Tab-separated table of C-alpha atoms and ligand atoms in Angstrom:
chain	number	residue	atom	x	y	z
A	1	MET	CA	44.369	282.480	-46.826
A	2	ASN	CA	43.964	278.790	-45.645
A	3	ASP	CA	46.982	277.170	-44.897
A	4	PHE	CA	45.538	273.912	-43.628
A	5	VAL	CA	46.816	271.415	-46.471
A	6	LYS	CA	50.104	273.393	-46.548
A	7	ASN	CA	50.829	272.897	-42.986
A	8	ARG	CA	49.377	269.480	-42.337
A	9	ALA	CA	49.606	267.502	-45.670
A	10	ARG	CA	52.647	265.274	-46.038
A	11	SER	CA	55.471	267.268	-47.701
A	12	ALA	CA	56.156	264.612	-50.293
A	13	ILE	CA	52.971	265.403	-52.159
A	14	PHE	CA	54.216	268.987	-53.026
A	15	ASN	CA	56.942	266.939	-54.782
A	16	LEU	CA	54.704	265.195	-57.188
A	17	LYS	CA	54.426	266.490	-60.557
A	18	PRO	CA	50.807	266.415	-62.261
A	19	TYR	CA	50.463	263.518	-64.571
A	20	PHE	CA	49.310	264.739	-68.085
A	21	PRO	CA	47.091	261.864	-69.896
A	22	GLY	CA	46.624	261.831	-73.556
A	23	LYS	CA	43.682	264.019	-74.230
A	24	PRO	CA	40.442	262.174	-74.578
A	25	ILE	CA	38.513	262.136	-77.640
A	26	GLU	CA	35.362	263.516	-76.255
A	27	GLU	CA	37.394	266.478	-74.644
A	28	VAL	CA	38.858	267.361	-78.090
A	29	LYS	CA	35.354	267.241	-79.869
A	30	ARG	CA	34.014	269.516	-77.106
A	31	GLU	CA	36.647	272.097	-77.154
A	32	LEU	CA	37.521	272.168	-80.562
A	33	GLY	CA	33.964	271.697	-81.873
A	34	LEU	CA	35.109	268.755	-84.096
A	35	ASP	CA	33.303	265.601	-84.875
A	36	ASN	CA	35.806	263.184	-86.325
A	37	VAL	CA	38.860	262.877	-83.785
A	38	ILE	CA	41.387	259.927	-83.810
A	39	LYS	CA	43.466	259.430	-80.747
A	40	LEU	CA	47.015	257.980	-81.163
A	41	ALA	CA	48.357	259.335	-77.857
A	42	SER	CA	48.195	256.685	-75.289
A	43	ASN	CA	49.337	253.369	-76.982
A	44	GLU	CA	45.704	251.865	-76.776
A	45	ASN	CA	44.872	248.764	-79.090
A	46	PRO	CA	43.196	250.291	-82.244
A	47	LEU	CA	41.382	247.115	-82.691
A	48	GLY	CA	39.382	247.627	-79.574
A	49	PRO	CA	38.961	244.866	-76.880
A	50	SER	CA	38.877	241.432	-77.568
A	51	PRO	CA	35.519	240.310	-78.710
A	52	LEU	CA	35.746	237.378	-76.147
A	53	ALA	CA	36.260	239.971	-73.342
A	54	GLN	CA	33.147	242.027	-74.629
A	55	LYS	CA	31.096	238.931	-74.361
A	56	ALA	CA	32.416	238.127	-71.028
A	57	VAL	CA	31.610	241.645	-69.579
A	58	ALA	CA	28.256	241.484	-70.944
A	59	SER	CA	27.386	238.156	-69.319
A	60	ALA	CA	28.911	239.259	-66.040
A	61	VAL	CA	26.772	242.599	-65.390
A	62	ASN	CA	24.050	240.947	-63.529
A	63	GLN	CA	26.453	239.809	-60.963
A	64	LEU	CA	27.549	243.612	-60.135
A	65	HIS	CA	25.840	243.534	-56.682
A	66	PHE	CA	28.527	240.990	-55.339
A	67	TYR	CA	31.912	241.849	-54.306
A	68	PRO	CA	34.509	240.598	-56.730
A	69	ASP	CA	36.689	237.618	-55.882
A	70	SER	CA	39.348	239.504	-53.784
A	71	ASN	CA	42.163	236.660	-54.683
A	72	CYS	CA	41.299	236.940	-58.410
A	73	TYR	CA	41.320	232.956	-58.144
A	74	GLU	CA	40.541	231.844	-61.584
A	75	LEU	CA	42.442	234.622	-63.419
A	76	LYS	CA	45.482	233.845	-61.311
A	77	ARG	CA	45.217	230.366	-61.983
A	78	LYS	CA	45.041	230.988	-65.761
A	79	LEU	CA	48.022	233.360	-65.903
A	80	SER	CA	50.006	230.857	-63.664
A	81	GLN	CA	49.531	228.059	-66.407
A	82	LYS	CA	50.123	230.353	-69.359
A	83	TYR	CA	53.469	231.715	-68.086
A	84	ASP	CA	54.418	228.519	-66.201
A	85	GLN	CA	54.663	230.270	-62.887
A	86	PRO	CA	53.663	229.265	-59.266
A	87	VAL	CA	49.933	230.555	-58.601
A	88	ASP	CA	51.074	232.184	-55.498
A	89	THR	CA	53.593	234.313	-57.143
A	90	VAL	CA	50.949	236.045	-59.386
A	91	LEU	CA	49.945	239.510	-58.381
A	92	VAL	CA	46.620	241.107	-59.800
A	93	GLY	CA	46.374	244.998	-59.553
A	94	ASN	CA	44.181	247.824	-60.640
A	95	GLY	CA	46.140	248.523	-63.579
A	96	SER	CA	49.871	247.882	-63.424
A	97	ASP	CA	49.956	251.429	-62.166
A	98	GLU	CA	48.297	250.063	-58.900
A	99	ILE	CA	51.132	247.130	-58.835
A	100	LEU	CA	53.908	249.726	-59.335
A	101	LYS	CA	52.596	251.823	-56.441
A	102	LEU	CA	51.850	248.729	-54.183
A	103	ILE	CA	55.797	247.775	-54.921
A	104	ALA	CA	56.660	251.339	-53.527
A	105	GLU	CA	54.389	251.136	-50.431
A	106	THR	CA	55.871	247.582	-49.668
A	107	PHE	CA	59.404	248.615	-50.008
A	108	LEU	CA	60.256	252.410	-49.325
A	109	ASN	CA	61.045	254.036	-46.408
A	110	PRO	CA	61.730	257.994	-46.475
A	111	GLY	CA	65.044	258.509	-48.210
A	112	ASP	CA	65.254	255.227	-49.927
A	113	GLU	CA	66.728	255.329	-53.344
A	114	VAL	CA	65.208	254.291	-56.665
A	115	ILE	CA	66.918	254.020	-59.804
A	116	LEU	CA	64.918	254.718	-63.163
A	117	PRO	CA	65.787	255.533	-66.703
A	118	GLN	CA	65.342	258.954	-68.008
A	119	PRO	CA	62.924	259.471	-69.863
A	120	THR	CA	60.579	256.739	-69.107
A	121	PHE	CA	57.224	255.831	-67.798
A	122	SER	CA	56.301	258.474	-65.294
A	123	GLU	CA	54.469	256.012	-62.697
A	124	TYR	CA	57.800	254.917	-61.346
A	125	GLN	CA	58.982	258.475	-60.334
A	126	PHE	CA	55.225	259.102	-59.022
A	127	SER	CA	55.022	255.943	-56.698
A	128	ALA	CA	58.519	256.499	-55.392
A	129	THR	CA	57.888	260.169	-54.606
A	130	VAL	CA	54.823	259.552	-52.944
A	131	MET	CA	56.550	257.498	-50.439
A	132	ASP	CA	59.201	260.060	-49.893
A	133	GLY	CA	62.018	257.984	-51.994
A	134	VAL	CA	64.666	259.796	-53.714
A	135	CYS	CA	64.710	259.238	-57.218
A	136	LEU	CA	68.097	258.813	-59.220
A	137	SER	CA	67.405	259.227	-63.207
A	138	VAL	CA	69.897	257.849	-65.523
A	139	PRO	CA	70.003	259.329	-68.958
A	140	LEU	CA	69.138	257.114	-71.855
A	141	ARG	CA	72.072	256.324	-74.426
A	142	ASP	CA	71.009	256.307	-77.888
A	143	PHE	CA	67.334	256.208	-76.685
A	144	THR	CA	68.120	253.078	-74.978
A	145	LEU	CA	68.519	252.270	-71.452
A	146	ASP	CA	71.912	252.497	-70.065
A	147	LEU	CA	72.354	249.546	-67.851
A	148	PRO	CA	76.038	250.069	-67.126
A	149	ALA	CA	75.385	253.700	-65.724
A	150	MET	CA	72.264	252.095	-63.874
A	151	LEU	CA	74.425	249.813	-62.201
A	152	GLU	CA	77.016	252.562	-61.273
A	153	ALA	CA	74.177	254.625	-59.629
A	154	ILE	CA	73.486	251.902	-57.121
A	155	THR	CA	74.357	252.745	-53.621
A	156	GLN	CA	73.792	251.096	-50.270
A	157	ARG	CA	70.362	253.170	-49.969
A	158	THR	CA	69.265	251.769	-53.373
A	159	LYS	CA	65.899	249.724	-52.996
A	160	ILE	CA	64.288	249.489	-56.373
A	161	LEU	CA	65.836	249.556	-59.987
A	162	PHE	CA	63.203	250.122	-62.550
A	163	ILE	CA	63.509	248.553	-66.284
A	164	CYS	CA	60.914	249.457	-68.733
A	165	ASN	CA	61.192	247.091	-71.717
A	166	PRO	CA	60.463	247.996	-74.082
A	167	ASN	CA	60.814	251.579	-73.129
A	168	ASN	CA	58.069	254.045	-73.071
A	169	PRO	CA	58.400	256.557	-74.805
A	170	THR	CA	61.330	255.442	-77.037
A	171	GLY	CA	60.176	252.070	-77.912
A	172	THR	CA	63.611	250.599	-77.449
A	173	ILE	CA	64.503	247.150	-75.506
A	174	VAL	CA	67.638	246.173	-73.973
A	175	THR	CA	68.988	242.971	-75.393
A	176	GLN	CA	69.166	239.588	-73.424
A	177	GLU	CA	73.210	239.948	-73.609
A	178	GLN	CA	72.911	243.330	-72.146
A	179	LEU	CA	70.437	242.067	-69.264
A	180	ASP	CA	72.225	238.895	-68.624
A	181	ARG	CA	75.377	240.893	-67.882
A	182	PHE	CA	73.378	243.346	-65.964
A	183	MET	CA	71.829	240.811	-63.764
A	184	GLU	CA	74.849	239.190	-62.878
A	185	GLU	CA	76.248	242.334	-61.442
A	186	ILE	CA	73.038	243.472	-59.589
A	187	PRO	CA	73.550	243.607	-55.914
A	188	ASP	CA	71.333	241.279	-53.670
A	189	HIS	CA	69.770	244.135	-51.763
A	190	VAL	CA	68.179	245.736	-54.877
A	191	LEU	CA	64.725	244.759	-56.209
A	192	VAL	CA	64.709	244.951	-59.966
A	193	VAL	CA	61.397	245.678	-61.474
A	194	PHE	CA	60.668	244.820	-65.018
A	195	ASP	CA	57.844	246.632	-66.555
A	196	GLU	CA	56.846	244.707	-69.736
A	197	ALA	CA	53.686	246.388	-70.687
A	198	TYR	CA	54.591	246.260	-74.504
A	199	SER	CA	56.343	243.003	-74.632
A	200	GLU	CA	53.663	241.308	-76.670
A	201	TYR	CA	54.620	243.775	-79.443
A	202	ALA	CA	58.467	243.068	-79.378
A	203	ASP	CA	59.428	241.025	-82.192
A	204	SER	CA	63.282	241.097	-81.811
A	205	ASN	CA	65.234	237.869	-81.173
A	206	ASP	CA	67.058	239.929	-78.767
A	207	PHE	CA	64.013	240.744	-76.549
A	208	ILE	CA	63.886	238.600	-72.976
A	209	SER	CA	61.421	238.715	-70.415
A	210	GLY	CA	62.559	239.246	-66.748
A	211	LEU	CA	60.888	236.187	-66.078
A	212	LYS	CA	64.090	234.394	-66.898
A	213	TYR	CA	65.907	236.179	-63.933
A	214	LEU	CA	63.013	235.331	-61.561
A	215	GLN	CA	63.446	231.516	-62.627
A	216	GLN	CA	67.155	231.933	-61.474
A	217	GLY	CA	65.980	233.043	-58.192
A	218	LYS	CA	66.497	236.673	-57.986
A	219	ASN	CA	64.452	239.302	-56.540
A	220	VAL	CA	62.690	240.635	-59.252
A	221	VAL	CA	58.977	241.860	-60.267
A	222	VAL	CA	57.618	241.298	-63.616
A	223	CYS	CA	54.790	243.601	-64.647
A	224	HIS	CA	52.365	243.196	-67.190
A	225	THR	CA	49.185	244.857	-68.468
A	226	PHE	CA	45.770	244.178	-69.787
A	227	SER	CA	45.728	247.930	-71.080
A	228	LYS	CA	47.713	247.715	-74.263
A	229	ILE	CA	47.494	244.928	-76.633
A	230	TYR	CA	44.452	243.213	-74.854
A	231	GLY	CA	42.772	246.551	-75.374
A	232	LEU	CA	41.230	246.707	-71.755
A	233	ALA	CA	42.676	250.029	-70.877
A	234	ALA	CA	39.224	251.531	-69.338
A	235	LEU	CA	38.655	248.307	-67.132
A	236	ARG	CA	42.002	248.858	-65.186
A	237	ILE	CA	43.645	245.568	-64.889
A	238	GLY	CA	47.382	244.496	-65.098
A	239	TYR	CA	49.360	241.504	-63.476
A	240	ALA	CA	52.710	240.536	-62.138
A	241	PHE	CA	55.079	237.695	-61.220
A	242	THR	CA	57.625	237.766	-58.554
A	243	THR	CA	58.833	235.655	-55.593
A	244	VAL	CA	56.526	234.095	-53.212
A	245	GLU	CA	58.029	236.331	-50.363
A	246	ILE	CA	57.725	239.603	-52.346
A	247	ALA	CA	53.921	238.453	-53.470
A	248	ASP	CA	53.126	237.782	-49.756
A	249	ALA	CA	54.586	241.331	-48.836
A	250	VAL	CA	52.830	243.158	-51.545
A	251	LYS	CA	49.468	241.530	-50.684
A	252	ARG	CA	49.826	242.909	-47.108
A	253	VAL	CA	49.567	246.434	-48.546
A	254	THR	CA	46.898	245.662	-51.120
A	255	GLU	CA	43.151	246.760	-50.516
A	256	PRO	CA	40.576	243.910	-50.638
A	257	PHE	CA	38.564	243.908	-53.985
A	258	ASN	CA	41.200	246.096	-55.557
A	259	VAL	CA	40.254	244.337	-59.114
A	260	ASN	CA	36.696	244.570	-60.214
A	261	LEU	CA	34.578	241.865	-61.450
A	262	LEU	CA	34.322	243.032	-65.046
A	263	ALA	CA	38.021	243.315	-65.370
A	264	GLN	CA	38.655	240.059	-63.791
A	265	LYS	CA	36.064	238.358	-66.288
A	266	ALA	CA	37.257	240.331	-69.283
A	267	ALA	CA	41.024	239.545	-68.583
A	268	PHE	CA	40.341	235.892	-67.960
A	269	ALA	CA	38.530	235.809	-71.599
A	270	ALA	CA	41.065	237.894	-73.435
A	271	LEU	CA	43.840	235.455	-72.597
A	272	ASP	CA	42.132	232.775	-74.584
A	273	ASP	CA	41.605	235.253	-77.734
A	274	SER	CA	44.669	234.276	-79.721
A	275	GLU	CA	43.107	235.476	-82.756
A	276	HIS	CA	42.719	239.069	-81.456
A	277	LEU	CA	46.340	239.020	-79.906
A	278	GLN	CA	47.605	237.796	-83.330
A	279	ALA	CA	45.689	240.272	-85.408
A	280	SER	CA	46.645	243.214	-83.161
A	281	ARG	CA	50.293	242.055	-83.661
A	282	GLU	CA	50.241	242.050	-87.259
A	283	LEU	CA	48.245	245.087	-87.713
A	284	ASN	CA	51.111	246.981	-85.725
A	285	TRP	CA	53.741	245.647	-87.659
A	286	GLN	CA	52.187	246.477	-90.950
A	287	GLY	CA	51.504	250.039	-89.363
A	288	LYS	CA	54.775	250.248	-88.190
A	289	GLU	CA	56.227	249.576	-91.678
A	290	TYR	CA	54.050	252.154	-93.197
A	291	LEU	CA	54.744	254.881	-90.733
A	292	TYR	CA	58.707	254.185	-91.295
A	293	GLN	CA	58.375	254.402	-94.881
A	294	GLN	CA	56.495	257.847	-94.760
A	295	PHE	CA	58.751	259.380	-92.099
A	296	ASP	CA	61.863	258.239	-94.477
A	297	ALA	CA	60.042	259.961	-97.326
A	298	MET	CA	59.502	263.078	-95.325
A	299	GLY	CA	63.040	263.031	-94.118
A	300	LEU	CA	61.949	262.605	-90.513
A	301	LYS	CA	64.113	261.053	-87.974
A	302	TYR	CA	62.547	258.370	-85.531
A	303	VAL	CA	63.428	255.609	-83.136
A	304	PRO	CA	62.885	252.140	-84.441
A	305	THR	CA	60.293	250.646	-82.121
A	306	GLN	CA	59.555	247.194	-80.533
A	307	ALA	CA	56.418	248.577	-79.113
A	308	ASN	CA	53.158	250.005	-80.662
A	309	PHE	CA	54.176	253.753	-80.791
A	310	ILE	CA	56.948	255.505	-82.305
A	311	PHE	CA	59.115	258.334	-80.931
A	312	LEU	CA	59.821	260.846	-83.975
A	313	ASP	CA	61.499	264.355	-84.311
A	314	THR	CA	59.334	266.565	-86.168
A	315	GLY	CA	62.229	269.122	-86.381
A	316	LYS	CA	59.664	271.659	-85.055
A	317	ASP	CA	58.444	272.924	-81.645
A	318	CYS	CA	56.286	269.771	-80.577
A	319	ARG	CA	53.814	271.926	-78.912
A	320	GLN	CA	52.869	273.627	-81.840
A	321	VAL	CA	52.853	270.511	-83.932
A	322	PHE	CA	50.772	268.954	-81.480
A	323	GLN	CA	48.141	271.950	-81.257
A	324	ARG	CA	47.910	272.012	-85.068
A	325	LEU	CA	47.313	268.426	-85.177
A	326	LEU	CA	44.695	268.647	-82.529
A	327	GLN	CA	42.744	271.262	-84.636
A	328	LEU	CA	42.693	268.625	-87.525
A	329	GLY	CA	41.240	266.048	-84.962
A	330	VAL	CA	44.574	263.987	-84.475
A	331	ILE	CA	45.671	263.607	-80.762
A	332	VAL	CA	49.093	262.468	-80.103
A	333	ARG	CA	51.696	262.936	-77.183
A	334	THR	CA	54.225	265.705	-77.231
A	335	GLY	CA	57.955	264.853	-76.369
A	336	ASP	CA	58.581	267.919	-74.260
A	337	ILE	CA	57.405	266.129	-71.191
A	338	PHE	CA	60.126	263.619	-71.662
A	339	GLY	CA	62.474	266.263	-72.371
A	340	TYR	CA	62.461	266.259	-76.088
A	341	PRO	CA	61.039	269.575	-77.144
A	342	THR	CA	60.966	268.633	-81.110
A	343	TYR	CA	59.682	265.051	-80.731
A	344	LEU	CA	56.141	263.427	-80.848
A	345	ARG	CA	55.199	260.031	-79.564
A	346	VAL	CA	52.445	258.599	-81.919
A	347	THR	CA	50.629	255.488	-81.381
A	348	VAL	CA	50.348	253.231	-84.289
A	349	GLY	CA	46.962	252.974	-85.368
A	350	THR	CA	44.673	251.289	-87.940
A	351	ALA	CA	45.750	251.628	-91.697
A	352	GLU	CA	43.273	254.592	-91.874
A	353	GLU	CA	44.280	256.187	-88.863
A	354	ASN	CA	47.995	255.993	-89.814
A	355	THR	CA	47.159	257.663	-93.151
A	356	ARG	CA	45.229	260.411	-91.550
A	357	PHE	CA	47.889	260.990	-89.090
A	358	ILE	CA	50.629	261.305	-91.916
A	359	HIS	CA	48.530	263.584	-94.209
A	360	SER	CA	47.746	265.720	-91.214
A	361	LEU	CA	51.412	265.761	-89.920
A	362	GLN	CA	52.566	266.761	-93.662
A	363	SER	CA	50.077	269.631	-93.806
A	364	VAL	CA	51.110	270.745	-90.183
A	365	LEU	CA	54.718	270.722	-90.927
A	366	GLU	CA	54.251	272.634	-94.331
A	367	SER	CA	52.287	275.172	-92.361
A	368	LEU	CA	55.184	275.695	-90.111
A	369	SER	CA	57.967	275.766	-92.602
B	401	PLP	C1	50.551	252.134	-70.321
B	401	PLP	C2	51.792	251.518	-69.643
B	401	PLP	C3	51.490	250.766	-68.507
B	401	PLP	C4	50.135	250.373	-68.055
B	401	PLP	O1	49.585	250.894	-67.164
B	401	PLP	P1	47.894	250.364	-66.657
B	401	PLP	O2	47.888	250.898	-65.317
B	401	PLP	O3	48.157	248.788	-66.346
B	401	PLP	O4	47.034	250.628	-67.424
B	401	PLP	C5	52.562	250.164	-67.598
B	401	PLP	N1	53.704	250.695	-67.903
B	401	PLP	C6	54.032	251.250	-69.011
B	401	PLP	C7	55.510	251.732	-69.395
B	401	PLP	C8	52.957	251.946	-69.758
B	401	PLP	O5	53.311	252.569	-70.999
């Protein structure tokens, strides 16, 4: 046996759990011999990318021989204007995943503590573990982040605390009032990272962006992405706002040219496409209402969502439900990876996709009863 990797690789990498992405449509077609497959597994925009972004990509393809702007100048300027934040506080990354990893690389020494909700988006734990950080998971309360318990979990060793708002996979938000109280209590030595990947879908008056606390001078990072409502997941681009000092520090560990040309052009154009944004929001709202009605009629419990996905209790073994849905050409996400073995997370799709999902789910649940 060759023990080279076992003996020479950093021990932290053996603590990493593999990431299970939503199954790609082509893979399911290939493996199951299906030709009509829908994916409601990764919270992508069912309307596709903004038409303006598509045009921008098409007109940039003859510049692929040039390195992209390493500083993302035009895009940062536009983001800075749109959100009314100084341009030198904007970070752009190869997906917000990269930004999350850069934050961990900037701040974490081995043994430093990171606080995260449980369940939540897996990238927080991944990025902390890569850096040999120690993760403290704080269980949700009523499917919602338990901010008082997260405060309790803070020690002198705590470096970063993650707030996913709305939270993935539950779709719940923490309210402005809860956050105000929390941010008043948060000790100065803790960096609070807000991940607001789904904030554009939140329609509750109680939702507040972490930008509020950045403006108050707190040490926070507020992450956003072009992968969800903007429909640009394939291009890998996300952005964040923070303090000038934190931005400078994060830039030190950032690779040059981390964001490709097509992503920069598409993102810039997508920010102007308010029509696409509004249509996406409305479609999601209608889809949400339809799914709630159907779940109610079927007697299924679900968590009301502020995002573009719903966490739903099938009452059955979710792996079985998942497999049978797959055979009907419907890809969703199972709840077992989040610690909920009877739950599914389903992305709100087009009206047609939602109907197909419901009909498929009905027949699967009948077949299992
Ligand atoms: C999808 C998602 C992201 C986006 O990641 P990208 O790397 O920008 O595609 C970030 N945070 C959460 C909670 C997500 O669900």
